[in-house]
mmCIF file of C-alpha atoms and ligand atoms in Angstrom:
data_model
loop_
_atom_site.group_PDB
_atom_site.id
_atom_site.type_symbol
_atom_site.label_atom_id
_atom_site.label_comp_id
_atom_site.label_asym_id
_atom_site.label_seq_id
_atom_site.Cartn_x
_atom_site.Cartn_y
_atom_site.Cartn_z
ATOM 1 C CA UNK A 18 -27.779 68.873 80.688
ATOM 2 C CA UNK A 19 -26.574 72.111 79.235
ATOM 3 C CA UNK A 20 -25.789 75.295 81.360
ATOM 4 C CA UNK A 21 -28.577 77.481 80.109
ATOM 5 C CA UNK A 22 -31.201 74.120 80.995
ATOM 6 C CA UNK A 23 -29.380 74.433 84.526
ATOM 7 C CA UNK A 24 -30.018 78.223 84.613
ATOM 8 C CA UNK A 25 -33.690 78.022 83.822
ATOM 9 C CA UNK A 26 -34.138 75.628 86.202
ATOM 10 C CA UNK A 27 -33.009 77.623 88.297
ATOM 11 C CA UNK A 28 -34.508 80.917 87.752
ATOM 12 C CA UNK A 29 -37.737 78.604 87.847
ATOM 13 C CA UNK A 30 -37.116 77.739 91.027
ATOM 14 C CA UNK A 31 -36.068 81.326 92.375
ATOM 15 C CA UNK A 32 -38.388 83.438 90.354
ATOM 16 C CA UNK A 33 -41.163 81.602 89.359
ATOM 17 C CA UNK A 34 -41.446 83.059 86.077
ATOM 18 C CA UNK A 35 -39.507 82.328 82.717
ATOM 19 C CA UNK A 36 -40.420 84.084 79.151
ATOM 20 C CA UNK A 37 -41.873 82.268 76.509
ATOM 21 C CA UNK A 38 -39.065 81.286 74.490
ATOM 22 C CA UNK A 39 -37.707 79.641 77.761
ATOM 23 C CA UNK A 40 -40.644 77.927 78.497
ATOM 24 C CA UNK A 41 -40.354 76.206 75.094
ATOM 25 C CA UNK A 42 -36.788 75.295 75.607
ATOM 26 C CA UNK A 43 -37.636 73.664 78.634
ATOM 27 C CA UNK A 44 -39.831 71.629 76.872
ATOM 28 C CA UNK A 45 -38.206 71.059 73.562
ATOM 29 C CA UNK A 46 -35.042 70.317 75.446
ATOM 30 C CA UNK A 47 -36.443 67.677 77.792
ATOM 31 C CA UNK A 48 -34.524 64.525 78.913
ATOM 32 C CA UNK A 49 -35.064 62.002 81.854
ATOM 33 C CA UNK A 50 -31.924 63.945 83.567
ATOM 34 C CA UNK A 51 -34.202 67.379 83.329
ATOM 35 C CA UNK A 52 -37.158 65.546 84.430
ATOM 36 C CA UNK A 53 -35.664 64.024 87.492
ATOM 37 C CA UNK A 54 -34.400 67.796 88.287
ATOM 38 C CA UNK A 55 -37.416 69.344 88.013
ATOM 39 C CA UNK A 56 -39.288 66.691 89.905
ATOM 40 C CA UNK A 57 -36.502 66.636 92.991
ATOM 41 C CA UNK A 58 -37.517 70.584 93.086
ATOM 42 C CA UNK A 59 -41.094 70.488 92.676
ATOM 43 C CA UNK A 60 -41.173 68.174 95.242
ATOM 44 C CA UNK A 61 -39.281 69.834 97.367
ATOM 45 C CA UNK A 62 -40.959 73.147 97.031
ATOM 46 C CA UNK A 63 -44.807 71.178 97.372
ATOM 47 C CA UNK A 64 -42.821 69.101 100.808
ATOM 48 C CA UNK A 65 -42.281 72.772 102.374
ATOM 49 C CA UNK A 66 -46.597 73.690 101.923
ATOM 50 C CA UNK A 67 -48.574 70.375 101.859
ATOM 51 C CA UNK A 68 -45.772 67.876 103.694
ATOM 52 C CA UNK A 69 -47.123 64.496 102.458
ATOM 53 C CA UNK A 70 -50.734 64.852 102.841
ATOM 54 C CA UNK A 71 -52.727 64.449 99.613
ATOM 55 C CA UNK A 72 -55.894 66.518 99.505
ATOM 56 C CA UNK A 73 -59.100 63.812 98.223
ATOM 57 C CA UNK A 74 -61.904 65.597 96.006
ATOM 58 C CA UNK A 75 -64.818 63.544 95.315
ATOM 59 C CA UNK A 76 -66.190 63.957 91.917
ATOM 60 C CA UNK A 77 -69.852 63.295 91.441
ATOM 61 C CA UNK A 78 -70.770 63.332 87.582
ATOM 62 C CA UNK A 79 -73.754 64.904 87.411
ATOM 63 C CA UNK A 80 -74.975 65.119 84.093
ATOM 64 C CA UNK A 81 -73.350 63.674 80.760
ATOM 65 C CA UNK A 82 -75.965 66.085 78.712
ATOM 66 C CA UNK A 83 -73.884 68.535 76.435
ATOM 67 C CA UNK A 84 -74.621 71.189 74.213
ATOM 68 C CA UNK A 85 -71.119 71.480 73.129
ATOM 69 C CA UNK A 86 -69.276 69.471 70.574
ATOM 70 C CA UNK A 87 -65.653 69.647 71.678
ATOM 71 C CA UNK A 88 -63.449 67.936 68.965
ATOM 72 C CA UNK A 89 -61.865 66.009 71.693
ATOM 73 C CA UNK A 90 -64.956 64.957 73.968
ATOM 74 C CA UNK A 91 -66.743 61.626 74.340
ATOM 75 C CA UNK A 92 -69.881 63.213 75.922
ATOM 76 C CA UNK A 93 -70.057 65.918 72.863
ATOM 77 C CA UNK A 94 -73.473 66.227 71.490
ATOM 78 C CA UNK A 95 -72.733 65.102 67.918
ATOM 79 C CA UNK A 96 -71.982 61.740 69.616
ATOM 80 C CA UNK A 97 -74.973 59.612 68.799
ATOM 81 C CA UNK A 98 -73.589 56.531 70.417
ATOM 82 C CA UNK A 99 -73.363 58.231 73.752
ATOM 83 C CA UNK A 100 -76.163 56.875 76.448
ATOM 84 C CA UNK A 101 -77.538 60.041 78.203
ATOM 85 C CA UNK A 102 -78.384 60.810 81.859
ATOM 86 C CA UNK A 103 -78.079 63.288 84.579
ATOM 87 C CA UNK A 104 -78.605 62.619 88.049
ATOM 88 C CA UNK A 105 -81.563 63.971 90.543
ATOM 89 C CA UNK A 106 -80.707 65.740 93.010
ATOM 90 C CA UNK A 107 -81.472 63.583 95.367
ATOM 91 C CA UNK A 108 -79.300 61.201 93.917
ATOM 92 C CA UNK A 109 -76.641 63.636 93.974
ATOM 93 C CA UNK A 110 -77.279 64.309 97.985
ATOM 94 C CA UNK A 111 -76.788 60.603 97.949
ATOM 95 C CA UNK A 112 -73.757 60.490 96.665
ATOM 96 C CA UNK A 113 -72.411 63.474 98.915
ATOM 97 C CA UNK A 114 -74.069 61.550 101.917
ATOM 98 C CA UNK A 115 -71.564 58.522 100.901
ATOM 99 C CA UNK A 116 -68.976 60.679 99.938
ATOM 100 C CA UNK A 117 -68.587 61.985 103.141
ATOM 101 C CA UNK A 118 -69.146 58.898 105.272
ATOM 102 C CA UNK A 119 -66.151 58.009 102.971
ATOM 103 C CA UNK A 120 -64.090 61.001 104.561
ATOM 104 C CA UNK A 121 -64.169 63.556 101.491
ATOM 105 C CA UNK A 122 -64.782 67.263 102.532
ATOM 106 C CA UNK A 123 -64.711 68.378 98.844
ATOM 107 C CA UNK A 124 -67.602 67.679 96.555
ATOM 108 C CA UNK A 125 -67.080 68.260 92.619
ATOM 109 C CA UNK A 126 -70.093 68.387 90.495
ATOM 110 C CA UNK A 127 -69.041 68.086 87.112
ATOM 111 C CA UNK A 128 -70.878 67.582 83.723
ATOM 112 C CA UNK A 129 -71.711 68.550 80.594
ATOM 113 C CA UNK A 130 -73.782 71.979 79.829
ATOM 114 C CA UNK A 131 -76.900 70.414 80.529
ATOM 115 C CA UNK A 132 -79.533 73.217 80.809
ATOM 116 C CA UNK A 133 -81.494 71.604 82.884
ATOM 117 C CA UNK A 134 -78.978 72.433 85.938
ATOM 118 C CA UNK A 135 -79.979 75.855 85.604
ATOM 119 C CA UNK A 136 -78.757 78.218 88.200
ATOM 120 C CA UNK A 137 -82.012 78.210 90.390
ATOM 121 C CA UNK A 138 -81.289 73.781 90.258
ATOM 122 C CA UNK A 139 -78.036 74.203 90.829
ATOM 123 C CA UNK A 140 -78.426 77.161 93.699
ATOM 124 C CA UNK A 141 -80.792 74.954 95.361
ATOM 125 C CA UNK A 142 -77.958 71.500 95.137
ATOM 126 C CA UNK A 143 -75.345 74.127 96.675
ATOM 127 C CA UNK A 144 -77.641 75.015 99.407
ATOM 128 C CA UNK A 145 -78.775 71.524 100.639
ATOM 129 C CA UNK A 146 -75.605 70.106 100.238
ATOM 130 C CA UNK A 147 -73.746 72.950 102.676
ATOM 131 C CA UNK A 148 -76.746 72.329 104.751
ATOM 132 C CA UNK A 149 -75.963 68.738 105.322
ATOM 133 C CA UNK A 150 -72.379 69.083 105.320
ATOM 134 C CA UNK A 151 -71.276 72.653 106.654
ATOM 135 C CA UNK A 152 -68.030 71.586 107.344
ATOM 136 C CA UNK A 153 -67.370 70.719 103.127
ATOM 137 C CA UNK A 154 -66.167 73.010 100.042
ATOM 138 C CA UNK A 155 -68.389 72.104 97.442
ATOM 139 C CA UNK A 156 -66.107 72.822 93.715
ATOM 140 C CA UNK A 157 -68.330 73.446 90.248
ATOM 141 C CA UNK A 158 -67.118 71.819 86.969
ATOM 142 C CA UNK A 159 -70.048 73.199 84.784
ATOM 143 C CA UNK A 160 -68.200 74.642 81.800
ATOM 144 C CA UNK A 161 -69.020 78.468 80.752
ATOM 145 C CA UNK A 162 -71.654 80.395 82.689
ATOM 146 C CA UNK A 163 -72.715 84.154 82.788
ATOM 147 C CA UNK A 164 -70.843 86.243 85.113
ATOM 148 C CA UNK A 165 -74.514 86.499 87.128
ATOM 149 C CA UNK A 166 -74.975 82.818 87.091
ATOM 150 C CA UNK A 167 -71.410 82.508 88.014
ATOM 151 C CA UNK A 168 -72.115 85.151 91.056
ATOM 152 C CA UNK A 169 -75.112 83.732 92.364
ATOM 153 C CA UNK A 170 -73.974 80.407 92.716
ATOM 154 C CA UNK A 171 -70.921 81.653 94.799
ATOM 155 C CA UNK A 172 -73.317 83.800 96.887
ATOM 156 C CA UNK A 173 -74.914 80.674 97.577
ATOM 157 C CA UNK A 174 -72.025 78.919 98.943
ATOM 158 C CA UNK A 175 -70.365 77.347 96.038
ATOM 159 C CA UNK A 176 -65.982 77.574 96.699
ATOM 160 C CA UNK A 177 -64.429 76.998 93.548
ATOM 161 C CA UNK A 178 -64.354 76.318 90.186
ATOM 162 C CA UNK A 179 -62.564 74.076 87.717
ATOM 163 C CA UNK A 180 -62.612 75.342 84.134
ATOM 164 C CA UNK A 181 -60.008 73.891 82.085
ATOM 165 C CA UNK A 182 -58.609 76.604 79.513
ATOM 166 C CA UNK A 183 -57.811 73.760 77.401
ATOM 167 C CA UNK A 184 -55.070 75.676 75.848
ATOM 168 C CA UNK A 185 -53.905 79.070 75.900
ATOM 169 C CA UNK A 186 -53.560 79.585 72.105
ATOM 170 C CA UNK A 187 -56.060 80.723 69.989
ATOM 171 C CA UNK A 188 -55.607 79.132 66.989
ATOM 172 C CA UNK A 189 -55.112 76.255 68.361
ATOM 173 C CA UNK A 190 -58.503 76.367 70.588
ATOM 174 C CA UNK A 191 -60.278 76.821 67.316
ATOM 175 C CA UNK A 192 -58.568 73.929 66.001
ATOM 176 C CA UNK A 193 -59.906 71.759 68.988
ATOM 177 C CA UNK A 194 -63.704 73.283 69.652
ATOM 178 C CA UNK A 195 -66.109 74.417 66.865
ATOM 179 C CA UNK A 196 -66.731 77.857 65.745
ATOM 180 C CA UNK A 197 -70.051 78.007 67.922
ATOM 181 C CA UNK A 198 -67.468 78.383 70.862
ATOM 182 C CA UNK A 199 -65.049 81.134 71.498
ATOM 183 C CA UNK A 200 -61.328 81.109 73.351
ATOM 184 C CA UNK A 201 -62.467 84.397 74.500
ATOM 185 C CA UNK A 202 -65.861 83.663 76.384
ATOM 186 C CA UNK A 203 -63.147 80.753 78.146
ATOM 187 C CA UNK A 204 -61.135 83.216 79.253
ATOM 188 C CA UNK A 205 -63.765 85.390 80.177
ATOM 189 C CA UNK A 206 -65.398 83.150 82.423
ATOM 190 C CA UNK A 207 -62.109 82.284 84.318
ATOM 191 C CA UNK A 208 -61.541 85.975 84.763
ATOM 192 C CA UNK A 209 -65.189 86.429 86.123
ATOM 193 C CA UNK A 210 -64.769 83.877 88.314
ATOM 194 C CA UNK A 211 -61.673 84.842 90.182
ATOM 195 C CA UNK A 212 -62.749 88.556 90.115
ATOM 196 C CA UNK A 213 -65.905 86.737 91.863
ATOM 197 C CA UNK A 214 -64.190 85.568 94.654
ATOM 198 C CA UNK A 215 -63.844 81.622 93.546
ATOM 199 C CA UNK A 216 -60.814 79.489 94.359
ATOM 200 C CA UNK A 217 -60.080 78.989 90.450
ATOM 201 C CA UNK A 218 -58.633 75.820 88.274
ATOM 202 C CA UNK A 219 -57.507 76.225 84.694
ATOM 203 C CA UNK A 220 -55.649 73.235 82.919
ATOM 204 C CA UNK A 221 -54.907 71.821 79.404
ATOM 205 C CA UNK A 222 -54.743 68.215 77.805
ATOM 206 C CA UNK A 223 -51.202 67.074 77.680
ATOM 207 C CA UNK A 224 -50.379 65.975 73.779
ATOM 208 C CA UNK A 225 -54.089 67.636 72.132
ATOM 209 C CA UNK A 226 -54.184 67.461 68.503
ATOM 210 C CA UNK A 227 -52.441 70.401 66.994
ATOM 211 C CA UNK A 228 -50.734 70.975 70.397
ATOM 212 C CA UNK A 229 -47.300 71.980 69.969
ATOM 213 C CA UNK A 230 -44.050 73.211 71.735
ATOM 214 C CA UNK A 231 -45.261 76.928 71.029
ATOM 215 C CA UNK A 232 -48.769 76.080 72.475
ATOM 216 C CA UNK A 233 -47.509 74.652 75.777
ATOM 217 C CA UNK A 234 -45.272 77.548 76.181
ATOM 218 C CA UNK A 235 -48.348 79.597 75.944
ATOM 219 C CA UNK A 236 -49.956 77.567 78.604
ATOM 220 C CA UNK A 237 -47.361 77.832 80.893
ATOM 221 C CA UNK A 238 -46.906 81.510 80.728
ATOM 222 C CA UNK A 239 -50.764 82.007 80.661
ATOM 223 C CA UNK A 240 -50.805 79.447 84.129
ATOM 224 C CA UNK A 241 -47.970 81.908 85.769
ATOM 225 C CA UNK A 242 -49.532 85.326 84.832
ATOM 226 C CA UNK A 243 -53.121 83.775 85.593
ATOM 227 C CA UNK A 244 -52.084 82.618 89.250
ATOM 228 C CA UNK A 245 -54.547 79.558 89.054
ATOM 229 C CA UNK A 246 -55.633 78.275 92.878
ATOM 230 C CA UNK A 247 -55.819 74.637 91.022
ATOM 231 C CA UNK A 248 -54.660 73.283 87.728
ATOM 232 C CA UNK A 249 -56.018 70.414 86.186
ATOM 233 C CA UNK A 250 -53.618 68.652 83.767
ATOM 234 C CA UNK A 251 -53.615 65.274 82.118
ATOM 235 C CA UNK A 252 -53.010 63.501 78.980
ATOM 236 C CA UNK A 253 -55.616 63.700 75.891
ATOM 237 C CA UNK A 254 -56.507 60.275 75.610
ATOM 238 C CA UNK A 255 -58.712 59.341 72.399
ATOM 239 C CA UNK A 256 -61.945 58.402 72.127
ATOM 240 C CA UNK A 257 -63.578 56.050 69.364
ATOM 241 C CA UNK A 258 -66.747 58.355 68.885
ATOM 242 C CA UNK A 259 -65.030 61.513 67.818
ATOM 243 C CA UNK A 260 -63.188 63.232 65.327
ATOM 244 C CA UNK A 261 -60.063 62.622 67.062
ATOM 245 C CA UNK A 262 -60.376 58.846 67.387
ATOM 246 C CA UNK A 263 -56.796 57.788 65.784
ATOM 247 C CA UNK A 264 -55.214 60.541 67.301
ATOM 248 C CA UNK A 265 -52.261 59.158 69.777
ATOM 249 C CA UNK A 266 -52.567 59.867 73.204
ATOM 250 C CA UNK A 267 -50.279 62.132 75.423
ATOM 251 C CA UNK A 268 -47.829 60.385 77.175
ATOM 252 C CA UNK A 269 -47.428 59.987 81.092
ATOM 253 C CA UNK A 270 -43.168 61.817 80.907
ATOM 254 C CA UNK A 271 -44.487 64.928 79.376
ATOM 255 C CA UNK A 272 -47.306 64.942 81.718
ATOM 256 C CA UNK A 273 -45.165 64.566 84.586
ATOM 257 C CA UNK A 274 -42.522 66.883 83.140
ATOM 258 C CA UNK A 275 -45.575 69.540 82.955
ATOM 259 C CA UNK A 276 -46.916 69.188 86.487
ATOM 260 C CA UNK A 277 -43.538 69.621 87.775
ATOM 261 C CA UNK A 278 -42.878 72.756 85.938
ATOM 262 C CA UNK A 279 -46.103 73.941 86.976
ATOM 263 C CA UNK A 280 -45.532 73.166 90.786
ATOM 264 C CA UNK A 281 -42.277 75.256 90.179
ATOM 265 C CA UNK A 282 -44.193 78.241 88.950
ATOM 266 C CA UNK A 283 -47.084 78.085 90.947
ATOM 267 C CA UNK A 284 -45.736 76.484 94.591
ATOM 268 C CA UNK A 285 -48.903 76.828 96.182
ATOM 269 C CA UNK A 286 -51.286 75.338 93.517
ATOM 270 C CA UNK A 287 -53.497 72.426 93.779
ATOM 271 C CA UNK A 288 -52.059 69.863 91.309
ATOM 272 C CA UNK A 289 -54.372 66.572 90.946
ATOM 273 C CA UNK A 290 -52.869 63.320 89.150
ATOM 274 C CA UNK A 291 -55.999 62.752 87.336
ATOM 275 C CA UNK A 292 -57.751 59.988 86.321
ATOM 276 C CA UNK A 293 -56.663 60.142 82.759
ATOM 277 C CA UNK A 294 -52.900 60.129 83.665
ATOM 278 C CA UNK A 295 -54.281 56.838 85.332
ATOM 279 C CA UNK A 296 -56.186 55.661 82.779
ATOM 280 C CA UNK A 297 -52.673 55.800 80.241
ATOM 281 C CA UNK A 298 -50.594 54.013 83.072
ATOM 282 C CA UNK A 299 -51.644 51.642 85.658
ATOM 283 C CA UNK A 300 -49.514 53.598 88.066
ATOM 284 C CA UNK A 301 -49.536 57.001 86.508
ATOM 285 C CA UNK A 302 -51.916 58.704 89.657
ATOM 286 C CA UNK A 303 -48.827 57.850 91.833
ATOM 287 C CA UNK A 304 -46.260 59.058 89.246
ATOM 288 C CA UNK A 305 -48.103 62.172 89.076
ATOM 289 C CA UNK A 306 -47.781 62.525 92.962
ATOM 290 C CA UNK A 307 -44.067 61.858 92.678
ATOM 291 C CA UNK A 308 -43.429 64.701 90.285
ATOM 292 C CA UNK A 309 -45.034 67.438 92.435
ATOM 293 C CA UNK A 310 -49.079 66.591 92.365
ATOM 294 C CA UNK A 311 -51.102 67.019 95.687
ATOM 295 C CA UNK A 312 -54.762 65.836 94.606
ATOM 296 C CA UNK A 313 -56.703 62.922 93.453
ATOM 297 C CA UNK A 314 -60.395 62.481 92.800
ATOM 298 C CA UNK A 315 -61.770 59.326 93.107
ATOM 299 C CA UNK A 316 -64.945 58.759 91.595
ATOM 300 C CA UNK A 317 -68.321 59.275 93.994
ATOM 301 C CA UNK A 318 -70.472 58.911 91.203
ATOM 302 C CA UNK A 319 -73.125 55.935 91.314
ATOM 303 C CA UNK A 320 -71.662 53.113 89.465
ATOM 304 C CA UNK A 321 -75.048 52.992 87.334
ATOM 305 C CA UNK A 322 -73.477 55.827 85.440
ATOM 306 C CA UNK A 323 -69.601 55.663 85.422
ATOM 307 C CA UNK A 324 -69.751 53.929 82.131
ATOM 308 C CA UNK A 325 -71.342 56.768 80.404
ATOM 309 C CA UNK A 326 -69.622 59.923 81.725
ATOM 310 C CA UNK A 327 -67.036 58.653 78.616
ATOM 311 C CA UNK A 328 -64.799 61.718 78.368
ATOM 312 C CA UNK A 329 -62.212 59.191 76.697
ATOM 313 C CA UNK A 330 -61.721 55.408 75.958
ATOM 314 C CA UNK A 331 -60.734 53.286 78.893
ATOM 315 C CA UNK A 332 -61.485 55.433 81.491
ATOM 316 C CA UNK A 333 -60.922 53.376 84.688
ATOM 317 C CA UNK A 334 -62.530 52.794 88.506
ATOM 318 C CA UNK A 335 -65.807 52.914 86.452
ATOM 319 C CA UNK A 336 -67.021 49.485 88.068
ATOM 320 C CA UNK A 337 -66.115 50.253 91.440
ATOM 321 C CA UNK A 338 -67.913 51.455 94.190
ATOM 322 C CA UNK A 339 -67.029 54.936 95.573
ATOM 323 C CA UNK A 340 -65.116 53.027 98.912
ATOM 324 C CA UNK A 341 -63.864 50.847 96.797
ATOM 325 C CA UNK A 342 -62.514 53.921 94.930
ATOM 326 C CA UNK A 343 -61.521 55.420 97.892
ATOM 327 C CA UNK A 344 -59.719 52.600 99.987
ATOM 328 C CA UNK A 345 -57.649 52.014 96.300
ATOM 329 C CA UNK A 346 -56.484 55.553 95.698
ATOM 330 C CA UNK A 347 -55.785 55.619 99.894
ATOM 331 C CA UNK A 348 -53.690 52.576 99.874
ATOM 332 C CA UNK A 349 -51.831 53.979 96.506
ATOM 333 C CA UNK A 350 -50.925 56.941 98.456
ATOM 334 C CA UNK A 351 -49.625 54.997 100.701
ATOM 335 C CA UNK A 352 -47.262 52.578 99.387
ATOM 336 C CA UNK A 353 -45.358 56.135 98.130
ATOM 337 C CA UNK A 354 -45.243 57.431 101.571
ATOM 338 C CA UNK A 355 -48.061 59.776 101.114
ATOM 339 C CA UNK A 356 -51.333 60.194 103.593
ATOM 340 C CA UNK A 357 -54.380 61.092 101.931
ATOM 341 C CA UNK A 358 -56.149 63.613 104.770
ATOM 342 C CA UNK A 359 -60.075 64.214 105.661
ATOM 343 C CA UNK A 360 -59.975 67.892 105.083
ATOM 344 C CA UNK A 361 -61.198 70.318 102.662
ATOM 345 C CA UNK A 362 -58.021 70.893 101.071
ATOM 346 C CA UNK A 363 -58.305 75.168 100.494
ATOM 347 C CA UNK A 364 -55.299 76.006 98.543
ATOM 348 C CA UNK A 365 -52.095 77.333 101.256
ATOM 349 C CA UNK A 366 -52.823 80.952 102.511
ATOM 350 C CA UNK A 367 -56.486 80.649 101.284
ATOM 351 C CA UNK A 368 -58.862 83.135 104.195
ATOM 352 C CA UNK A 369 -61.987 81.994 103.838
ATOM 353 C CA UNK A 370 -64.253 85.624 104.112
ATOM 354 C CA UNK A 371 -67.641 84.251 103.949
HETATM 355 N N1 SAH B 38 -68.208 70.720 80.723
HETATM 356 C C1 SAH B 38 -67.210 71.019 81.714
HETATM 357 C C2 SAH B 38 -66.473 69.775 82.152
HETATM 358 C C3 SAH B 38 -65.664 69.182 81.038
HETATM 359 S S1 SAH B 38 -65.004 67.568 81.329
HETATM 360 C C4 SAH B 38 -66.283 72.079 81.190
HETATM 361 O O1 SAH B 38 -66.467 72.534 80.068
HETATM 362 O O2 SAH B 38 -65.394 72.482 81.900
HETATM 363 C C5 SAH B 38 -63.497 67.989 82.119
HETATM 364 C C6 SAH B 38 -62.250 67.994 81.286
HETATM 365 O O3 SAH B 38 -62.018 66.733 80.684
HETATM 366 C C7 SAH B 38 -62.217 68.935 80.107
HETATM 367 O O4 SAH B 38 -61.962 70.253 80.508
HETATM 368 C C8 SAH B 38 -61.120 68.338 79.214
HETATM 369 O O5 SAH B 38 -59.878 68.998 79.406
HETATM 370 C C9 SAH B 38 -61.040 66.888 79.694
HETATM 371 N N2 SAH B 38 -61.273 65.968 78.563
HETATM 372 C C10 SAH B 38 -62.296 65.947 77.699
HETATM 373 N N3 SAH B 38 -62.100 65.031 76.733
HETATM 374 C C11 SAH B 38 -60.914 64.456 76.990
HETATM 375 C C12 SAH B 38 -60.124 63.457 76.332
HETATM 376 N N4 SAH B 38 -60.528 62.874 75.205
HETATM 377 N N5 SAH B 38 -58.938 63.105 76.893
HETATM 378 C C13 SAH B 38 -58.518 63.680 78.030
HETATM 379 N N6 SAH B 38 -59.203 64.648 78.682
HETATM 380 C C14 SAH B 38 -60.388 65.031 78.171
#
């Protein structure tokens, strides 16, 4: 590697902060000799905050009912294909009843914008499920709210919130989402919710149509001036009903690559190796891990409906049961000489004021 590579790496390391054009050197300039640099480091740096433990989110998919038509998205609404349902709540109090049986102190509802989880629904899920389960943070995935909606659902209990940006250029966001949605309502609603008092996640797909060096840089620098609590990255993988179907998919070194950077810039964040890193490598959740990553979410959702919440082709653990889920992920962790913990898994330094 070059002297200026070994210089950024550095000031990565040190300052936590490098300028756009660096950012896209860093990228454009990758090699496995970079990568394994960057990874020693961000491992290093996540060693000194989390140790080994790996913090276990279960994700409960709620709803697979979208009025959004993402380019990218199996579960957009122009896909006709796509078998609908959303859960009751009951069933979802099920699910958080197994989940935490199961050891899991974070619950994730996620779905589509489904109006039917309006806030008063979804105010009354938060409720029973901090009832039942005091000791549990309970993390939204709901895509773009109103600041109010936002506001009373954190009054009500709700921690965080997981709202990808998806990508931190403007062009290219219109590229990837129709013109009924707007890059600047996405920002907005990240901004509302940290300003709220929500434990935030932003995040991008790793190799999106259109993406390009430039764009990534832009998500980098957005991710260190933003400050995200979590970020959610992981490769675009295709799927057959949209517009993107022959589209390649991104692959698992610049994914790694990325969450190692990332770690570097952000120490504290929470880094998952997502399902769709998994999904594009049969060991890619533990690769992730081994780059700088400190979360995984298994699936809690009833296996009824794994099938359907299709974000992408080939998503996998969608005929297992949630232990089964859980055990797998917890024995994965293991054979790297990681320990996934039974704890909620706040991000370091996090007071909780309520
Ligand atoms: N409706 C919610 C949840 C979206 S699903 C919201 O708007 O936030 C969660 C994430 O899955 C998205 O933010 C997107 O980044 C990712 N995703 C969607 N389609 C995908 C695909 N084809 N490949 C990989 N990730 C995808």
């Amino acid at each position: 590697m070059d002297g200026k590579m070994r210089s950024l790496i550095e000031k990565l390391e040190t300052r936590h902060s490098l300028s756009l054009a660096e950012y896209a050197y860093l990228i454009d300039r990758r090699t496995d000799e970079t990568a394994a640099l960057l990874a020693e480091k961000a491992c290093m740096v996540r060693q000194q905050i989390y140790g080994r433990d790996v913090y276990v989110r279960g994700l409960i998919e709620i709803s697979n009912i979208c009025k959004n038509d993402c380019y990218y998205c199996g579960i957009r609404r122009s896909n006709r294909s796509c078998e609908r349902y959303r859960l009751s709540e009951e069933e979802i109090l099920e699910c958080c009843a197994q989940g935490y049986a199961l050891g899991f102190r974070t619950f994730v509802l996620q779905g589509g914008e489904d109006a039917y989880f309006s806030d008063e629904t979804v105010c009354r899920l938060i409720g029973q499920i901090k009832e039942a389960h005091p000791d549990c943070a309970v993390t939204l995935s709901l895509g773009e709210r109103s600041r109010e909606s936002y506001q009373r659902m954190f009054d009500v209990g709700a921690d965080r919130y997981l709202l990808r940006h998806e990508t931190a250029d403007k062009a290219h966001y219109e590229r990837l989402h129709p013109p009924q949605m707007s890059f600047d309502n996405r920002m907005r609603c990240l901004r509302d919710l940290r300003e709220i008092g929500y434990q935030v996640g932003c995040g991008f797909m790793v190799g999106s149509p259109y993406q390009t060096v430039q764009t990534l840089a832009e998500d980098l620098k957005f991710i260190e001036e933003f400050r995200p609590d979590m970020c959610g990255i992981g490769p675009f993988v295709p799927h057959k009903a949209t517009s993107f179907a022959k589209e390649p998919a991104g692959t698992v070194e610049l994914t790694c690559y990325l969450l190692s950077v990332i770690r570097l810039i952000c120490p504290n964040v929470l880094l998952p190796s997502t399902t769709a890193l998994g999904t594009i490598d049969p060991q890619g959740r533990e690769r992730g891990i081994l780059v700088g990553a400190n979360v995984v979410m298994p699936n809690l959702s009833p296996v009824s409906v794994r099938k359907k919440y299709e974000l992408y082709d080939n998503k996998i653990c969608t005929g297992d049961e949630s232990a089964q889920c859980r055990h797998c992920l917890e024995q994965r962790m293991e054979s790297i000489g990681y320990h996934v913990v039974t704890d909620r898994g706040d991000v370091s330094g996090w007071k909780n004021s309520r």
